[in-house]
């Protein structure tokens, strides 16, 4: 549960005798051990753009009294059916249950978008959190559109997760499953650094490529470290080479390798990987 300490204080003190009640400062000092302050590592830095955009719209509509819930799981529960191998996979609704409101009221909301900028002859593509303005009607139409698109996205994710689970459960003696992904680049630090190194651009970085190997004999975990910051298909195979070498030496009977990864075209999903 994520809630501010100031919001937790009144309910916690309602049933407390006046003699034992404490001010907010004392309440924060004597808080239970499981009530912790947010830390920098608690930030969500790998959120999905599709989910987060719908989340921002749902929060705005909920705060305006239009939606009765801001839970993405509940909203998708109205749309996404349990994945089954049958013709009717997805049921889309034309509208979400909401309260009556003035559709011409002006509101602002935020959305993550890809922004293209030009500097001379070079074109750059960046991601930015932009503020948009429109009416409640415009916001509802955008919400319906993105929620339906998210339903397809959610179903694909659920279906892929189910197939991945079945693949691991039904693996044979002659098969192996390798799940791979790049970790973020890590900045290398020293216990003692001079000022120009600490604040300058001399700090080195390292790339970590993670992998999990599933066989009938168990699960193995790998992490390869490199000072090369490339994440293209050549770097992928450089990280995979020692893992595949050990796989051939340890399990020579394996003839089929299933490789699972996410979908960046610059890393895994491109024609160069298919030709290797």
XYZ file of C-alpha atoms in Angstrom:
276
model
C 0.000 0.000 0.000
C 1.329 3.439 -0.906
C -0.148 6.318 1.097
C 1.214 9.497 2.630
C 1.936 9.530 6.364
C -0.256 12.621 6.730
C -3.195 10.688 5.295
C -2.565 7.729 7.595
C -2.479 9.806 10.775
C -6.178 10.700 11.372
C -7.608 7.150 11.006
C -4.886 5.777 13.257
C -5.691 8.222 16.067
C -9.496 8.165 15.950
C -9.831 5.195 18.313
C -6.996 6.324 20.584
C -7.794 7.912 23.968
C -6.970 11.660 24.072
C -4.307 11.082 26.720
C -2.394 8.716 24.430
C -2.747 10.721 21.241
C 0.455 12.088 19.716
C 1.169 14.934 17.356
C 2.094 14.146 13.759
C 5.829 14.448 14.430
C 5.641 11.950 17.304
C 3.410 9.681 15.227
C 6.029 9.473 12.459
C 8.771 8.704 14.983
C 6.814 5.854 16.612
C 5.412 4.419 13.396
C 5.397 0.624 12.904
C 8.504 -0.904 11.373
C 6.662 -1.824 8.172
C 5.740 1.824 7.477
C 8.777 3.081 5.582
C 9.731 6.265 3.805
C 10.064 6.218 0.007
C 13.583 5.668 -1.270
C 15.226 6.459 -4.583
C 15.335 2.757 -5.486
C 11.560 2.497 -4.970
C 10.873 4.571 -8.081
C 9.213 2.766 -10.983
C 11.636 3.249 -13.873
C 10.459 0.503 -16.245
C 6.769 1.330 -16.568
C 4.974 0.379 -19.777
C 3.994 3.420 -21.862
C 0.588 1.978 -22.825
C -0.304 1.117 -19.229
C 0.989 4.391 -17.816
C -0.914 6.543 -20.336
C -4.184 4.779 -19.497
C -3.322 5.114 -15.812
C -2.908 8.892 -16.182
C -6.241 9.211 -18.001
C -8.051 7.014 -15.475
C -6.685 9.056 -12.562
C -7.876 12.291 -14.149
C -11.360 10.915 -14.877
C -11.604 9.443 -11.383
C -10.612 12.745 -9.755
C -13.228 14.539 -11.870
C -15.905 12.122 -10.672
C -16.395 10.541 -14.095
C -15.093 7.043 -13.340
C -16.065 5.033 -10.274
C -12.660 3.359 -10.144
C -9.129 4.207 -11.209
C -7.835 0.646 -10.997
C -6.494 -0.481 -14.370
C -7.067 -4.102 -13.358
C -10.771 -3.473 -12.740
C -11.143 -1.499 -15.968
C -9.421 -4.220 -17.984
C -11.544 -6.803 -16.193
C -14.542 -5.348 -18.037
C -12.792 -5.907 -21.349
C -10.186 -8.685 -21.315
C -11.454 -12.230 -21.005
C -9.431 -15.116 -19.669
C -7.131 -16.182 -22.547
C -8.469 -19.335 -24.193
C -7.908 -20.898 -27.582
C -11.287 -20.043 -29.080
C -12.565 -17.554 -31.708
C -13.907 -15.008 -29.208
C -10.725 -13.995 -27.384
C -11.449 -10.381 -26.605
C -14.687 -8.581 -25.750
C -14.568 -4.811 -26.207
C -17.151 -2.498 -24.691
C -18.237 0.769 -26.303
C -18.268 2.737 -23.054
C -17.253 2.519 -19.416
C -19.766 2.965 -16.610
C -19.406 6.588 -15.502
C -21.329 9.335 -13.792
C -23.123 12.134 -15.621
C -20.938 15.197 -16.196
C -20.687 18.230 -18.428
C -18.872 17.121 -21.562
C -17.803 20.676 -22.466
C -15.784 21.291 -19.292
C -12.138 22.097 -20.050
C -9.556 19.856 -18.392
C -5.843 19.123 -18.705
C -4.132 15.742 -18.573
C -0.663 14.294 -19.109
C 0.504 11.692 -21.624
C 3.831 10.073 -22.471
C 4.641 10.691 -26.144
C 7.481 10.339 -28.598
C 8.640 13.770 -29.742
C 10.727 14.338 -32.869
C 13.067 17.340 -32.976
C 15.417 18.547 -35.702
C 18.833 20.132 -35.185
C 20.185 21.131 -38.558
C 20.343 17.993 -40.686
C 19.948 15.597 -37.749
C 16.598 14.367 -36.434
C 16.223 13.164 -32.859
C 13.405 11.173 -31.276
C 12.822 11.575 -27.545
C 10.129 10.562 -25.063
C 8.470 13.320 -23.029
C 5.591 13.706 -20.592
C 3.384 16.306 -22.269
C 0.367 18.201 -20.939
C -2.728 18.229 -23.156
C -5.906 20.307 -22.948
C -9.427 19.453 -24.054
C -12.971 18.819 -22.917
C -14.254 15.985 -20.763
C -15.739 14.521 -23.940
C -12.332 14.585 -25.653
C -10.766 12.962 -22.599
C -13.412 10.216 -22.508
C -13.004 9.455 -26.222
C -9.221 9.240 -25.828
C -9.657 7.043 -22.757
C -12.008 4.637 -24.583
C -9.602 4.455 -27.526
C -6.521 3.764 -25.396
C -8.341 1.336 -23.103
C -9.439 -0.790 -26.058
C -5.881 -0.761 -27.433
C -4.558 -1.671 -23.986
C -7.002 -4.593 -23.832
C -5.355 -6.114 -26.917
C -1.922 -5.360 -25.441
C -2.945 -6.950 -22.131
C -4.332 -10.057 -23.817
C -1.139 -10.524 -25.850
C 0.908 -10.279 -22.669
C -1.314 -12.776 -20.811
C -1.266 -15.166 -23.770
C 2.527 -14.984 -24.097
C 2.975 -15.542 -20.354
C 0.686 -18.594 -20.502
C 2.551 -20.076 -23.477
C 5.878 -19.429 -21.737
C 4.632 -21.267 -18.653
C 3.413 -24.233 -20.716
C 6.712 -24.361 -22.612
C 8.707 -24.601 -19.381
C 6.361 -27.201 -17.902
C 6.453 -29.485 -20.960
C 10.154 -29.212 -21.759
C 11.836 -32.460 -22.831
C 15.294 -33.945 -22.338
C 16.379 -32.637 -25.741
C 15.111 -29.057 -25.280
C 16.182 -25.964 -23.372
C 14.587 -22.555 -22.823
C 16.765 -19.447 -22.560
C 15.146 -16.235 -21.280
C 17.363 -13.200 -21.959
C 17.226 -9.463 -21.396
C 19.571 -6.499 -21.104
C 19.814 -4.810 -17.733
C 20.282 -1.066 -17.521
C 23.786 0.362 -17.841
C 25.476 0.769 -14.481
C 27.809 3.628 -13.567
C 31.108 2.501 -12.052
C 32.049 4.245 -8.803
C 35.199 4.435 -6.688
C 35.385 4.717 -2.916
C 37.463 7.887 -3.350
C 36.942 10.168 -6.349
C 38.392 13.554 -7.206
C 35.900 16.328 -7.832
C 36.459 16.599 -11.589
C 35.887 12.850 -11.961
C 32.760 12.802 -9.794
C 31.009 15.708 -11.547
C 32.609 15.352 -14.977
C 32.059 13.000 -17.874
C 34.934 10.622 -17.111
C 32.850 8.041 -15.293
C 32.819 4.631 -16.982
C 29.745 2.482 -17.435
C 29.153 -1.245 -17.676
C 26.501 -3.293 -19.468
C 24.945 -6.346 -17.810
C 23.118 -8.935 -19.904
C 21.029 -11.381 -17.864
C 19.866 -14.868 -18.837
C 17.950 -17.748 -17.255
C 18.342 -21.276 -18.665
C 15.561 -23.831 -18.095
C 16.184 -27.556 -18.632
C 14.714 -30.762 -17.235
C 17.723 -30.871 -14.897
C 16.943 -27.508 -13.285
C 17.431 -23.772 -13.713
C 20.673 -21.867 -14.224
C 21.205 -18.108 -13.960
C 23.754 -16.047 -15.895
C 24.885 -12.422 -15.958
C 27.586 -11.286 -18.383
C 29.398 -8.008 -17.762
C 31.013 -5.842 -20.448
C 32.505 -2.372 -20.742
C 31.062 -2.195 -24.272
C 27.780 -0.268 -24.106
C 26.404 -1.592 -27.395
C 23.008 -3.327 -27.259
C 22.734 -4.348 -30.922
C 22.525 -7.888 -32.317
C 26.334 -8.276 -32.394
C 26.549 -7.431 -28.704
C 23.704 -9.875 -28.005
C 25.613 -12.777 -29.542
C 28.823 -11.744 -27.775
C 26.972 -12.069 -24.461
C 25.308 -15.348 -25.499
C 28.481 -17.061 -26.762
C 29.856 -18.187 -23.348
C 26.376 -19.341 -22.258
C 25.837 -21.402 -25.408
C 29.334 -22.865 -25.114
C 28.637 -24.061 -21.578
C 25.233 -25.374 -22.684
C 26.798 -27.525 -25.416
C 29.449 -28.861 -23.027
C 27.074 -29.583 -20.128
C 24.040 -30.855 -22.053
C 25.294 -32.278 -25.387
C 21.998 -34.114 -25.926
C 20.020 -30.864 -26.356
C 19.084 -30.264 -29.997
C 16.430 -27.523 -29.658
C 16.896 -24.171 -27.924
C 13.931 -21.832 -27.369
C 15.099 -18.230 -26.865
C 12.645 -15.810 -25.259
C 13.203 -12.059 -25.079
C 11.393 -8.756 -25.243
C 10.798 -7.000 -28.544
C 13.293 -4.161 -29.239
C 14.114 -4.331 -32.953
C 17.590 -2.909 -32.332
C 18.482 -5.773 -29.967
C 16.676 -9.070 -30.510
C 13.841 -8.897 -33.025
C 15.557 -8.203 -36.361
C 16.636 -10.063 -39.490
C 20.309 -10.191 -38.506
C 19.519 -12.390 -35.502
C 17.496 -14.749 -37.684
C 20.437 -15.198 -40.040
C 22.924 -16.068 -37.282
